[in-house]
Coordinates of C-alpha atoms in Angstrom, one line a residue:
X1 CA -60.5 48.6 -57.4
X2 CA -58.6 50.6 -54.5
X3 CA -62.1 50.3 -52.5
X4 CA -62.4 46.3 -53.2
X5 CA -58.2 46.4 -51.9
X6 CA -59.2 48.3 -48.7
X7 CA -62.2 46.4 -47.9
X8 CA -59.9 42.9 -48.3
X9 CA -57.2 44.2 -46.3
X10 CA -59.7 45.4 -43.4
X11 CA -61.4 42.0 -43.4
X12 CA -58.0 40.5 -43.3
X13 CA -57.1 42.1 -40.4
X14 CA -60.6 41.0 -38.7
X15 CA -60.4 37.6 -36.5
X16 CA -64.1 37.3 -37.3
X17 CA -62.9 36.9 -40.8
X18 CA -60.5 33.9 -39.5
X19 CA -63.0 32.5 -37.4
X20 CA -65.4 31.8 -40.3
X21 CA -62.8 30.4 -42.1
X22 CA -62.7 28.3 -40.1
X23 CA -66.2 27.5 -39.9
X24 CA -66.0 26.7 -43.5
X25 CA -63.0 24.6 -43.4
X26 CA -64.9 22.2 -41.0
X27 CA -68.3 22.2 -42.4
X28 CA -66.4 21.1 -46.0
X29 CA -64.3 18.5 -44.0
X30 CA -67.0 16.7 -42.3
X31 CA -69.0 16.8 -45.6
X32 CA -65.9 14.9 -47.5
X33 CA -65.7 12.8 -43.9
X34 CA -69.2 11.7 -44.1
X35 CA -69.5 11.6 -47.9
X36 CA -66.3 9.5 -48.1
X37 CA -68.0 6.9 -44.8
X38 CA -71.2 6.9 -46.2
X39 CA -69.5 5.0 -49.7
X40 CA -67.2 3.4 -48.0
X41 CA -68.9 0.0 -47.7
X42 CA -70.0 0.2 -51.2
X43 CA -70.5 -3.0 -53.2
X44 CA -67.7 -3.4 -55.1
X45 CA -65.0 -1.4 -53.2
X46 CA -64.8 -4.2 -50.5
X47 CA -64.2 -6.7 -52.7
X48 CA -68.1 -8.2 -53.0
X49 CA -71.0 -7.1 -55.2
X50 CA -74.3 -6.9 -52.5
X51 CA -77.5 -6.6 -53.8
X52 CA -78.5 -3.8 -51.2
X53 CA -75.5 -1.7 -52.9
X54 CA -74.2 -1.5 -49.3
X55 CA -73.0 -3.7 -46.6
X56 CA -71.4 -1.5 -43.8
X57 CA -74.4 -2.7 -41.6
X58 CA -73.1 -6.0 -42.0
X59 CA -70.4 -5.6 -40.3
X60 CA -69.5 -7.2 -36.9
X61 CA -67.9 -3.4 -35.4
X62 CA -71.6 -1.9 -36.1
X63 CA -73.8 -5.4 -36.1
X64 CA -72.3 -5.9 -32.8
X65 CA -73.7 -3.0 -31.3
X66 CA -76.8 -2.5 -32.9
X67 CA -77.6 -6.5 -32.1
X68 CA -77.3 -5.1 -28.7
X69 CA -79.8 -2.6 -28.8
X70 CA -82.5 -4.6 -31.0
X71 CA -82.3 -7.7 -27.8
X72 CA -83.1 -5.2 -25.4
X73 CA -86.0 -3.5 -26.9
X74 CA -87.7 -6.8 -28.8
X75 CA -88.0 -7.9 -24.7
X76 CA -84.4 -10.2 -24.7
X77 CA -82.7 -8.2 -22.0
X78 CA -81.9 -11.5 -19.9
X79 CA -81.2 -13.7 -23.1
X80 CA -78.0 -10.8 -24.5
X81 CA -75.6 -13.4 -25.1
X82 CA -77.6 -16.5 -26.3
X83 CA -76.2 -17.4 -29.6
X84 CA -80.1 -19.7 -30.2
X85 CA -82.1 -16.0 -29.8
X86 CA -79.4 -13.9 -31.3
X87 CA -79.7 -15.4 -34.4
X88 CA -83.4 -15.6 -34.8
X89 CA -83.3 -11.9 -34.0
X90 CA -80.8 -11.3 -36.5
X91 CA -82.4 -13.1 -39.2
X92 CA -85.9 -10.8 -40.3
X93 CA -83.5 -7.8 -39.8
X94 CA -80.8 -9.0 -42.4
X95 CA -82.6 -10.7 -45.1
X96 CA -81.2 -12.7 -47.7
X97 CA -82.6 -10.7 -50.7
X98 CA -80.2 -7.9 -49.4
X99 CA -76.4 -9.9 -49.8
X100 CA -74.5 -11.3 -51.9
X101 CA -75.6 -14.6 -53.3
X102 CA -74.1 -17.6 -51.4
X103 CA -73.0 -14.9 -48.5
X104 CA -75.8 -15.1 -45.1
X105 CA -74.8 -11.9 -43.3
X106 CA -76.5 -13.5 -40.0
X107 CA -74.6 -16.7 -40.3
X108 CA -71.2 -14.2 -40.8
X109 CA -71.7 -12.0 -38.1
X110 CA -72.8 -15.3 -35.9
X111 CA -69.3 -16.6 -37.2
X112 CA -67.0 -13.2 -35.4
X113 CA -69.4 -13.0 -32.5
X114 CA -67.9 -15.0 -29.7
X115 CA -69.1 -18.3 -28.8
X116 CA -69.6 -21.0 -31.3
X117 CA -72.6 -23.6 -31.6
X118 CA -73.1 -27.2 -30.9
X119 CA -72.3 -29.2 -34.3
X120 CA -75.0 -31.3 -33.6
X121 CA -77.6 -28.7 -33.3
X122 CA -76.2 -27.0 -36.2
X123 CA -76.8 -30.4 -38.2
X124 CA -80.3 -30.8 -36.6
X125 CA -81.4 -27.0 -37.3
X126 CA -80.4 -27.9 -41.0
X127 CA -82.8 -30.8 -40.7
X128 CA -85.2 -28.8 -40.1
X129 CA -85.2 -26.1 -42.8
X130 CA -84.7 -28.8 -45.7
X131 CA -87.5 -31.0 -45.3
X132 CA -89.4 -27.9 -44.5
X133 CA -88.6 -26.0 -47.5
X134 CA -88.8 -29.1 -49.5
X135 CA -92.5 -28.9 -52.2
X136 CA -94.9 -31.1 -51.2
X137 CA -98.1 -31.2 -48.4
X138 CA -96.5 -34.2 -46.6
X139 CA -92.9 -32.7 -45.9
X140 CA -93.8 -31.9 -42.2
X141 CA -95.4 -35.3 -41.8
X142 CA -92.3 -36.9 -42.9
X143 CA -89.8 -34.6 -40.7
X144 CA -92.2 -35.5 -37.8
X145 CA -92.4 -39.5 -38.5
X146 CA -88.4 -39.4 -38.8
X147 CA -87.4 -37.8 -35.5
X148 CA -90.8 -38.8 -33.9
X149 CA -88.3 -41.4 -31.4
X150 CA -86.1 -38.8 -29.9
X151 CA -87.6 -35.5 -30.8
X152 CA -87.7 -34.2 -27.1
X153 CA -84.4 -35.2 -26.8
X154 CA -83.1 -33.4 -30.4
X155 CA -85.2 -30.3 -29.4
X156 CA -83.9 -29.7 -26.0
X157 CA -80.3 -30.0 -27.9
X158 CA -81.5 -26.8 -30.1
X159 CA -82.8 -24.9 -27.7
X160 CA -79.8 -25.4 -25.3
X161 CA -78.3 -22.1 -24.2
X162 CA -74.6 -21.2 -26.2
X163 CA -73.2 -18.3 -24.5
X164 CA -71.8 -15.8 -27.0
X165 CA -72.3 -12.4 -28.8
X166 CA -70.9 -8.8 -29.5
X167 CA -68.2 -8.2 -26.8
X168 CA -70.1 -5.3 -25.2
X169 CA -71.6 -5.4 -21.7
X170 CA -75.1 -4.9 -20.8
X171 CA -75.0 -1.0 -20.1
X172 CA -73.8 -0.5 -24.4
X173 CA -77.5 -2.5 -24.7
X174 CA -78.9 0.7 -23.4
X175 CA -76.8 2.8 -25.2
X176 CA -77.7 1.6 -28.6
X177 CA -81.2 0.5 -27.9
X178 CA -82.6 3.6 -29.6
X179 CA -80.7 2.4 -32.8
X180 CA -82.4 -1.0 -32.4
X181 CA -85.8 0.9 -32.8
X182 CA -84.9 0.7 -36.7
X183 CA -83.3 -1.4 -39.3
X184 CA -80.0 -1.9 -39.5
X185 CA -79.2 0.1 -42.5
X186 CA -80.7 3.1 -41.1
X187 CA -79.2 2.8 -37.3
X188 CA -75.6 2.8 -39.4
X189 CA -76.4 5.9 -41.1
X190 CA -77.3 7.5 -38.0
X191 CA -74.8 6.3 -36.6
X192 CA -72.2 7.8 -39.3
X193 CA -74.1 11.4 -39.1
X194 CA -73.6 10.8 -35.1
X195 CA -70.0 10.5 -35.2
X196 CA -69.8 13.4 -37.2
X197 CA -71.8 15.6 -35.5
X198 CA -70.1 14.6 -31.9
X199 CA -66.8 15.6 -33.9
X200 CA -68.4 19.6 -33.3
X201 CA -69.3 18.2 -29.2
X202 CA -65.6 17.2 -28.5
X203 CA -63.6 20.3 -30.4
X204 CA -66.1 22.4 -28.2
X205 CA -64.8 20.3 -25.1
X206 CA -60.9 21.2 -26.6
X207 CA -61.5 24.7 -27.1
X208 CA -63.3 24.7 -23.3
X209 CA -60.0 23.0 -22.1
X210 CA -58.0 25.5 -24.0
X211 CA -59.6 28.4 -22.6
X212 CA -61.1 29.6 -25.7
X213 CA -57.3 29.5 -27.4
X214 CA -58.2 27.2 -30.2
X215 CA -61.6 27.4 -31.6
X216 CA -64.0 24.8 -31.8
X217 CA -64.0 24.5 -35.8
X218 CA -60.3 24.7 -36.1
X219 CA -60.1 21.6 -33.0
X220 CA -62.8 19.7 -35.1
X221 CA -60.9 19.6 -37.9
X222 CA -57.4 19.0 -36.5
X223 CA -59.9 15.5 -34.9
X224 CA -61.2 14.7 -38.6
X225 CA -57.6 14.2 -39.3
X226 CA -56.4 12.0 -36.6
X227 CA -55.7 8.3 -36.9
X228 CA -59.0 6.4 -35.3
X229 CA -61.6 9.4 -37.0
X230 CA -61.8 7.5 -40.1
X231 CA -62.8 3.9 -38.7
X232 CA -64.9 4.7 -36.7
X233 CA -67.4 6.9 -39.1
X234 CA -66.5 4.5 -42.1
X235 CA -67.8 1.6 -39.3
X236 CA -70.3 3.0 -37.3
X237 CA -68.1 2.3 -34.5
X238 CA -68.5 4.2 -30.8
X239 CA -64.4 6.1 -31.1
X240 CA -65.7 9.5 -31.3
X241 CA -68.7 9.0 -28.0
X242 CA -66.0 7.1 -25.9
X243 CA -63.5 10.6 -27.0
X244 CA -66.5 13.2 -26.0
X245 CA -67.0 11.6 -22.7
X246 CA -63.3 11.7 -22.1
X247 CA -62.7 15.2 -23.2
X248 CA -65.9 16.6 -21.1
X249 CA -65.1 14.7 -18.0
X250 CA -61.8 16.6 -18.3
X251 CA -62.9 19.9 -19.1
X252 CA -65.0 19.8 -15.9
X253 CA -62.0 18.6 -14.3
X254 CA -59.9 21.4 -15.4
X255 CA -63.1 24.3 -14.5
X256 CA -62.1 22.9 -10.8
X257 CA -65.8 20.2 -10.6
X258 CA -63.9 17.0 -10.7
X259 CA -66.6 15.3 -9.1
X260 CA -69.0 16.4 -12.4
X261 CA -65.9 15.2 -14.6
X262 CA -66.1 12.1 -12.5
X263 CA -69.9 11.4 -13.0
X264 CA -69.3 12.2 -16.5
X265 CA -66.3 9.1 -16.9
X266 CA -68.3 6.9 -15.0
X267 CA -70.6 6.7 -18.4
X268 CA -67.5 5.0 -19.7
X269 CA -69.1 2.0 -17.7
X270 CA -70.7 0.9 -21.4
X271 CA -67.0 0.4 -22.3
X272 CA -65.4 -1.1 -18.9
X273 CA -61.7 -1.5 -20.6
X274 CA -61.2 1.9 -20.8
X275 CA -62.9 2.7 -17.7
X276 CA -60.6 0.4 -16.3
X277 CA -57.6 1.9 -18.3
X278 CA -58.3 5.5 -17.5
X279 CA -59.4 5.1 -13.9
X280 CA -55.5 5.4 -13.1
X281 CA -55.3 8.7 -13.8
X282 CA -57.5 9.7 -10.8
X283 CA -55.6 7.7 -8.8
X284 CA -51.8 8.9 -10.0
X285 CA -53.4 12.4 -9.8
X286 CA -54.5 12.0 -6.0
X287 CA -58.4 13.4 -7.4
X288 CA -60.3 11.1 -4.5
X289 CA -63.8 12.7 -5.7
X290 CA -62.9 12.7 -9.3
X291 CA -62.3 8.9 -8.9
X292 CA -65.0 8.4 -6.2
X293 CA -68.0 9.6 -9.0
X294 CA -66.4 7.9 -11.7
X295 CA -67.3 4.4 -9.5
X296 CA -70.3 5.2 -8.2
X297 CA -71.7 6.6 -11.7
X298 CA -70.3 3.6 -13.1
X299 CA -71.9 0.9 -10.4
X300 CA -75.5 2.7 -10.5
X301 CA -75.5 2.5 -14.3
X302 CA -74.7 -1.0 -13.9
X303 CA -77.2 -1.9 -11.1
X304 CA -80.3 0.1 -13.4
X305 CA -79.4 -3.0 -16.0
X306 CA -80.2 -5.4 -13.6
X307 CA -84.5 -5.4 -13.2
X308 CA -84.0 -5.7 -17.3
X309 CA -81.1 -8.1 -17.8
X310 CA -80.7 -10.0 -14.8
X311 CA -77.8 -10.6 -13.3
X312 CA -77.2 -14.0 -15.1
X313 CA -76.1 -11.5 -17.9
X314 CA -73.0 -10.1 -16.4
X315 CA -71.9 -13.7 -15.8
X316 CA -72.5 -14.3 -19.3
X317 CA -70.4 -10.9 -20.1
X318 CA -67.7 -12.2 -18.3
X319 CA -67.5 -15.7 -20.3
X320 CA -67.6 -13.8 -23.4
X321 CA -64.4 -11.6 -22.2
X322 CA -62.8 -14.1 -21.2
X323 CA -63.4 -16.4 -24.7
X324 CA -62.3 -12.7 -26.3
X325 CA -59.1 -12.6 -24.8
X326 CA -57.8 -15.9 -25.8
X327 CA -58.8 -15.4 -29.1
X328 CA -57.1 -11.8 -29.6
X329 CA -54.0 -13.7 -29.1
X330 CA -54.1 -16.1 -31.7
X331 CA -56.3 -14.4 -34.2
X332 CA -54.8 -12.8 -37.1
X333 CA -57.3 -10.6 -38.1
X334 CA -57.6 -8.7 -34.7
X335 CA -54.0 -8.9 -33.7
X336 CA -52.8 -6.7 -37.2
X337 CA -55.9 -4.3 -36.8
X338 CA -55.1 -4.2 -32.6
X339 CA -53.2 -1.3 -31.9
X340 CA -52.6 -2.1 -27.8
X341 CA -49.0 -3.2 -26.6
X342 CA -49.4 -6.6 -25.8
X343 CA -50.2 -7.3 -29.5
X344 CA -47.5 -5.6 -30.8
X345 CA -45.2 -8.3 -30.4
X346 CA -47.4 -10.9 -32.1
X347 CA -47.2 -9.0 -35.3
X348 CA -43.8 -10.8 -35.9
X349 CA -43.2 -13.4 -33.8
X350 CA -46.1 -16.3 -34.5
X351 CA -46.0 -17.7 -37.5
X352 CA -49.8 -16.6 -39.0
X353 CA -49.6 -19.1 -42.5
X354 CA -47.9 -22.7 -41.3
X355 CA -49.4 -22.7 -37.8
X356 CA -53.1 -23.9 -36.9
X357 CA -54.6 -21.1 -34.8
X358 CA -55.6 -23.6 -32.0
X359 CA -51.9 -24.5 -31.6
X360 CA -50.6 -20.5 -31.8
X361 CA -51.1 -20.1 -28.0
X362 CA -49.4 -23.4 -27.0
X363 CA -45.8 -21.6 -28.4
X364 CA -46.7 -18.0 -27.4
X365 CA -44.0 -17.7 -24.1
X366 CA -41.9 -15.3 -25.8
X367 CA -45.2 -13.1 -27.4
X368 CA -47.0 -13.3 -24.1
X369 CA -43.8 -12.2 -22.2
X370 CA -42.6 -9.4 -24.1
X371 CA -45.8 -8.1 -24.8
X372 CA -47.1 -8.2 -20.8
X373 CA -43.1 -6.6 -20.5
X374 CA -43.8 -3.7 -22.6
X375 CA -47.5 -3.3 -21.1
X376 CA -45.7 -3.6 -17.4
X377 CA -42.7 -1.1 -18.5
X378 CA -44.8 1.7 -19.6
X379 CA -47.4 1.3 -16.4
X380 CA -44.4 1.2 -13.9
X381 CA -42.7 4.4 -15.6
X382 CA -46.1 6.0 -15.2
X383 CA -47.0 5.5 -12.0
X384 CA -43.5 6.1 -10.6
X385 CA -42.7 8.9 -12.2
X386 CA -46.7 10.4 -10.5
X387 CA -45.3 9.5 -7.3
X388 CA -42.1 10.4 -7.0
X389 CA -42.8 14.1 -8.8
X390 CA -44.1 16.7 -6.4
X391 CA -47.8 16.6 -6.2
X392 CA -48.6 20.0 -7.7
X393 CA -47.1 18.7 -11.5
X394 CA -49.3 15.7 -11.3
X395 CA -52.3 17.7 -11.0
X396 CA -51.5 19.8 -14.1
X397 CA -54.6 19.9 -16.8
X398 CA -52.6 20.4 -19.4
X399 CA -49.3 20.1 -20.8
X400 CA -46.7 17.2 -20.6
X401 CA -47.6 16.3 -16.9
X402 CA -51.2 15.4 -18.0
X403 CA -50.3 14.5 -21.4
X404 CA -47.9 11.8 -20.0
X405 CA -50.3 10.7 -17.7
X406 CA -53.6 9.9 -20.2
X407 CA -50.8 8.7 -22.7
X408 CA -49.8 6.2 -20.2
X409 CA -53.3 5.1 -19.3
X410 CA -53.9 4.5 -23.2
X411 CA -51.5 2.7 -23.2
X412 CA -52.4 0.5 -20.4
X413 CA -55.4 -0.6 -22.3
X414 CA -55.8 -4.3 -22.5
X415 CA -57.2 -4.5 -25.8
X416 CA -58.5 -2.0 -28.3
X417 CA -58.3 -1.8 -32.1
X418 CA -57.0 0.9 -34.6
X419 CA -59.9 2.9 -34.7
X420 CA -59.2 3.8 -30.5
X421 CA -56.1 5.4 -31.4
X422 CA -58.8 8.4 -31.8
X423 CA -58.8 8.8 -27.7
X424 CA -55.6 9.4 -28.0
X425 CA -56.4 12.8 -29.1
X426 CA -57.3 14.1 -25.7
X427 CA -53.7 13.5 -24.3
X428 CA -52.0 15.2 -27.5
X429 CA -54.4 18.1 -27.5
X430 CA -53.3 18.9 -24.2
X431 CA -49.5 20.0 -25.9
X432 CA -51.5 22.4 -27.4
X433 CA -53.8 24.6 -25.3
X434 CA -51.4 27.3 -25.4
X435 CA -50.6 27.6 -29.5
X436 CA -48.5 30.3 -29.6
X437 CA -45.9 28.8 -27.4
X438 CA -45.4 27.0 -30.9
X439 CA -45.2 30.4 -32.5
X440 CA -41.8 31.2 -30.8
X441 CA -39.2 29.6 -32.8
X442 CA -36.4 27.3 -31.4
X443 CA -33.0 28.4 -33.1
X444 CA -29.5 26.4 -33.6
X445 CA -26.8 28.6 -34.7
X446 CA -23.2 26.8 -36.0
X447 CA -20.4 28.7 -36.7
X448 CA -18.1 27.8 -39.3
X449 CA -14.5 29.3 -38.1
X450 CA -12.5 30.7 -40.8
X451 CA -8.2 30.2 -40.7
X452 CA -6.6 32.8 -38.6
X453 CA -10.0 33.3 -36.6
X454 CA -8.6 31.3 -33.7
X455 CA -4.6 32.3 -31.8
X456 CA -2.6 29.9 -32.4
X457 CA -2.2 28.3 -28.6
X458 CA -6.2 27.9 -29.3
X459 CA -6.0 26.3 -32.6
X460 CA -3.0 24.2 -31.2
X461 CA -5.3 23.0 -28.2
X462 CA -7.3 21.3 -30.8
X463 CA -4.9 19.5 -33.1
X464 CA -5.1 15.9 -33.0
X465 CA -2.1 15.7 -30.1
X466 CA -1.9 16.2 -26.5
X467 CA -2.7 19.3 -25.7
X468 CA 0.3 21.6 -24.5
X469 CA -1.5 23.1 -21.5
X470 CA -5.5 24.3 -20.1
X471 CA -8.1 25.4 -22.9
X472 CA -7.3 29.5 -23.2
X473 CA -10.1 31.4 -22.9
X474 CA -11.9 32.5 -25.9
X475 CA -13.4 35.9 -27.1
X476 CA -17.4 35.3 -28.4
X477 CA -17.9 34.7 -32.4
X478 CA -20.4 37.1 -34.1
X479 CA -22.9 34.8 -35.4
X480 CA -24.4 35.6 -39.3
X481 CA -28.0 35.1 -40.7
X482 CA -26.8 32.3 -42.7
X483 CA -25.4 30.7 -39.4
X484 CA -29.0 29.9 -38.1
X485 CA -31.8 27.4 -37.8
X486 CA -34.9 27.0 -36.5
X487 CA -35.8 23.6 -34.7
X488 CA -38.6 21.6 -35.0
X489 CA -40.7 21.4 -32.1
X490 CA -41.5 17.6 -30.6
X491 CA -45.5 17.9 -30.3
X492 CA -46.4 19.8 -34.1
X493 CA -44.0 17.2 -35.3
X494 CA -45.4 13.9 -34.2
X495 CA -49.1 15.6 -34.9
X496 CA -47.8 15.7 -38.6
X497 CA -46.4 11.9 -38.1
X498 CA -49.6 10.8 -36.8
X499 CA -51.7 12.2 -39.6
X500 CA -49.3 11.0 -42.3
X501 CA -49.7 7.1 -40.8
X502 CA -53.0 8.2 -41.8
X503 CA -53.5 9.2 -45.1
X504 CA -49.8 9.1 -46.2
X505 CA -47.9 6.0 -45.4
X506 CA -50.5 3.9 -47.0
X507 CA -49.7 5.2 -50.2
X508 CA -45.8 5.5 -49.7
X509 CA -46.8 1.6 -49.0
X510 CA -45.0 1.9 -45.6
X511 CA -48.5 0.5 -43.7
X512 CA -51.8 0.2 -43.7
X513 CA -54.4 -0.8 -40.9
X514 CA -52.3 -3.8 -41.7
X515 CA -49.2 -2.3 -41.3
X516 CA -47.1 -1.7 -38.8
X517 CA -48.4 -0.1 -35.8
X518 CA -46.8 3.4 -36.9
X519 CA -49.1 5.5 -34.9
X520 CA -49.0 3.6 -31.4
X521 CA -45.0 3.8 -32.3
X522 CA -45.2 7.3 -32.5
X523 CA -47.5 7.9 -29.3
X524 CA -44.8 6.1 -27.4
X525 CA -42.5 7.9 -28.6
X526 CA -44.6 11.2 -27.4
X527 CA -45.7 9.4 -24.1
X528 CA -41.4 9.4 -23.3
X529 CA -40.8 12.4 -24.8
X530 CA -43.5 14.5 -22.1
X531 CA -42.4 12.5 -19.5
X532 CA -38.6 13.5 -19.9
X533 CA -40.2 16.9 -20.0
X534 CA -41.7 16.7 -16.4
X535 CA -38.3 14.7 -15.3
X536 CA -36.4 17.5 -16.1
X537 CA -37.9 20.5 -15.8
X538 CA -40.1 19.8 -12.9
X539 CA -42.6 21.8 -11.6
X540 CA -42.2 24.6 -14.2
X541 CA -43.4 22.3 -16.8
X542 CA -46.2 22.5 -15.3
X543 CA -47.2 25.8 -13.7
X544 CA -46.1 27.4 -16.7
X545 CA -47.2 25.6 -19.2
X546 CA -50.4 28.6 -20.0
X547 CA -47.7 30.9 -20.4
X548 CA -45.7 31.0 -23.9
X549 CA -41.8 29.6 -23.6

């Protein structure tokens, strides 16, 4: 027994011992991550009963993408965002023995794609499929004799071109087209494991940027339970790739190759909003060669599209953008699951259940103003605070310098859903490359004072009444045990906040995806607090940030 006591209290004392711990506590979270994604989509739970048993590939957040891929290698490259050819791809890849009866899943993933189609060719297209899936020899012979007049005219109206599709541009066509190799059941499960595994890719990115501080494990799990982790695996969505080129591009930055770390953000071109987005921190942070590889990365990925999609394609992209944008603004469904700040105001102030949703933008002045006011606000305060601080803080890898910075250029996304509150995790990770700054406790002491512990001119001076003359000086209280606090610190604090919005609030009923936006709340709120940081304490917040304070 003394032997088995020894052996536990040397292993304890091991930080090999630790470190597979922490091995273990990841492997067993990403297992209940993945098992928990891979159900989550099951019939029943969402509130239908599929025949398939599943219908997460139905979904327009994975259909979208893996639509993309499945154009480009069945040879439509140049026809991306034809609503005509979209379908008919869709249609031998979701068939109708696999949903719910009554339900098409190509006719509901055609309905949240952009665009919309011609009534009339709708009406004709019907034509067609009735009389041909009516019994009989002569049904084409009949179809044929009753639109033998204007048949040209009532084919050309079908095959007109209708300019819609998944909101992605033509580089996320290449991204996915491996996934479009497969059907669309098994391209979403690999698409779950993916997420999971690239979980492991980015907390070995954090623990590169932390200088081996945090390991990898522990910075994988600490991801598992941020807000975003969750919708993207349970969706199949792209969070966690868009959060590993973000994290590597910095980690390169911070080993001093910002032209690498460039190259690597330029792949952000399959995403341009947050390419756009982010690309102000290169600028703020005076990195000319960081910035200059992130565009030329981004243009040649691009231009390689081009000899497969053409360049009618982009144009197309562009409509489709633009159609996207005015619809976020009146659409109830994106604007509660949005989590950027010029939705934030819609929550509340258009009225979702009396007004028609083509008559929600004609009233939207005071939406439209104070959300472009709180989207202005926070990029002004960003950018003037990078220029009017010395240069030396704005360069800063880590800490509340940089922290403010990629905070602010989340922030000044233009649109982005819940499940992008997972890039988010960079500039909060970056509080914490130094953990045992967090170690060193913050204490409050208050000193109760006792009668007769003051002179009386001292205890006069504070009476309620004019005081008789200057504030005597006083001799220093001996301060007790019981007399002290520790403080919370800002950073673990809102980490704990986030991950309660999570998995807590729900319950408490205090939000949902539904909800209030509690964790872009709380991200602003950690977004002002670094900055005050760097407004106050300058430079040292900065160069000193490696070094426990």
């Amino acid at each position: 027994m003394n032997r088995l006591q020894d052996l536990l209290l040397r292993a304890a004392r091991q930080e090999a011992t630790y470190y597979l711990l922490a091995w273990a506590a990841a492997l067993i979270a990403s297992a209940v991550a993945l098992i928990s994604a891979w159900h989550a989509f099951d019939s029943g739970r969402v509130g239908n009963e599929r025949r398939d048993g599943n219908g997460g590939h139905a979904t327009i957040d994975f259909g979208g993408q893996w639509l993309m891929g499945r154009m480009l290698v069945t040879g439509h490259g140049r026809q991306l965002y034809d609503r005509n050819v979209q379908r008919e791809v869709l249609r031998p890849a979701y068939p109708d023995a696999d949903h719910e009866p009554g339900k098409s899943d190509v006719e509901s993933l055609m309905y949240w794609f952009m665009g919309h189609d011609d009534p009339k060719a709708a009406a004709l297209a019907a034509g067609f499929v009735g009389p041909l899936a009516a019994d009989g020899p002569l049904a084409g012979v009949v179809l044929v004799a009753a639109l033998s007049e204007d048949l040209d005219e009532r084919a050309g109206l079908v095959a007109a071109k209708r300019v819609g599709g998944p909101l992605y541009p033509p580089v996320n066509a290449f991204v996915y087209a491996p996934l479009g190799l497969v059907s669309p059941r098994v391209a979403y499960r690999i698409q779950q494991v993916v997420n999971v595994l690239l979980t492991f890719f980015v907390g070995l990115g954090l623990s590169t940027l932390a200088r081996g501080r945090i390991w990898c494990p522990a910075a994988a799990v600490a991801l598992m339970l941020f807000p975003g982790f969750g919708g993207s695996v349970n969706l199949g969505q792209n969070a966690t790739l868009t959060l590993a080129i973000l994290v590597w591009g910095w980690a390169l930055v911070a080993r001093g190759r910002p032209a690498c770390g460039g190259a690597v953000w330029g792949l952000l071109a399959f995403k341009p909003v947050w390419a756009l987005a982010f690309f102000l921190v290169p600028v703020l942070t005076r990195r000319w060669r960081f910035g200059l590889a992130m565009i030329v990365t981004g243009t040649m990925l691009a231009l390689a599209t081009l000899p497969v999609v053409g360049v009618a394609a982009w144009f197309d992209w562009l409509r489709v953008g633009h159609e996207a944008a005015r619809l976020y603004n009146v659409e109830e469904n994106w604007i509660f699951l949005s989590r950027d700040l010029l939705s934030v105001p819609r929550r509340w102030t258009i009225d979702f259940k009396d007004t028609p949703i083509d008559d929600r933008d004609k009233d939207g002045l005071a939406p439209t103003f104070l959300g472009w006011g709180l989207l202005v606000l926070v990029l002004e305060v960003t950018v003037r605070l990078a220029v009017l601080r010395r240069r030396e803080a704005a360069r800063a890898v880590d800490g509340p310098p940089a922290a403010f910075l990629l905070l602010g250029a989340w922030m000044g996304c233009f649109h982005f859903m819940y499940y992008d509150v997972l890039l988010a995790a960079l500039p909060v990770f970056l509080l914490f490359t130094e953990p045992s700054r967090y170690l060193q406790p913050l204490l409050l002491a208050v000193v109760p004072l006792r009668r007769g512990a003051l002179p009386e001119e001292a205890a006069a001076y504070h009476r309620p009444a004019p005081p008789p003359r200057a504030m005597p000086t006083l001799s220093l209280l001996s301060i007790g045990y019981q007399h002290v606090w520790v403080l919370n610190r800002l950073a673990p604090t809102a980490y704990v906040f986030l991950v309660a919005t999570q998995y807590l609030f729900p319950h408490l009923r205090l939000g949902s995806h539904w909800g209030p936006p509690w964790d872009t709340f709380c991200l602003i709120a950690l977004w002002l607090w670094c900055g005050w940081q760097w407004l106050c304490h300058g430079e040292k917040v900065a160069t000193n940030w490696s070094d426990p304070a």
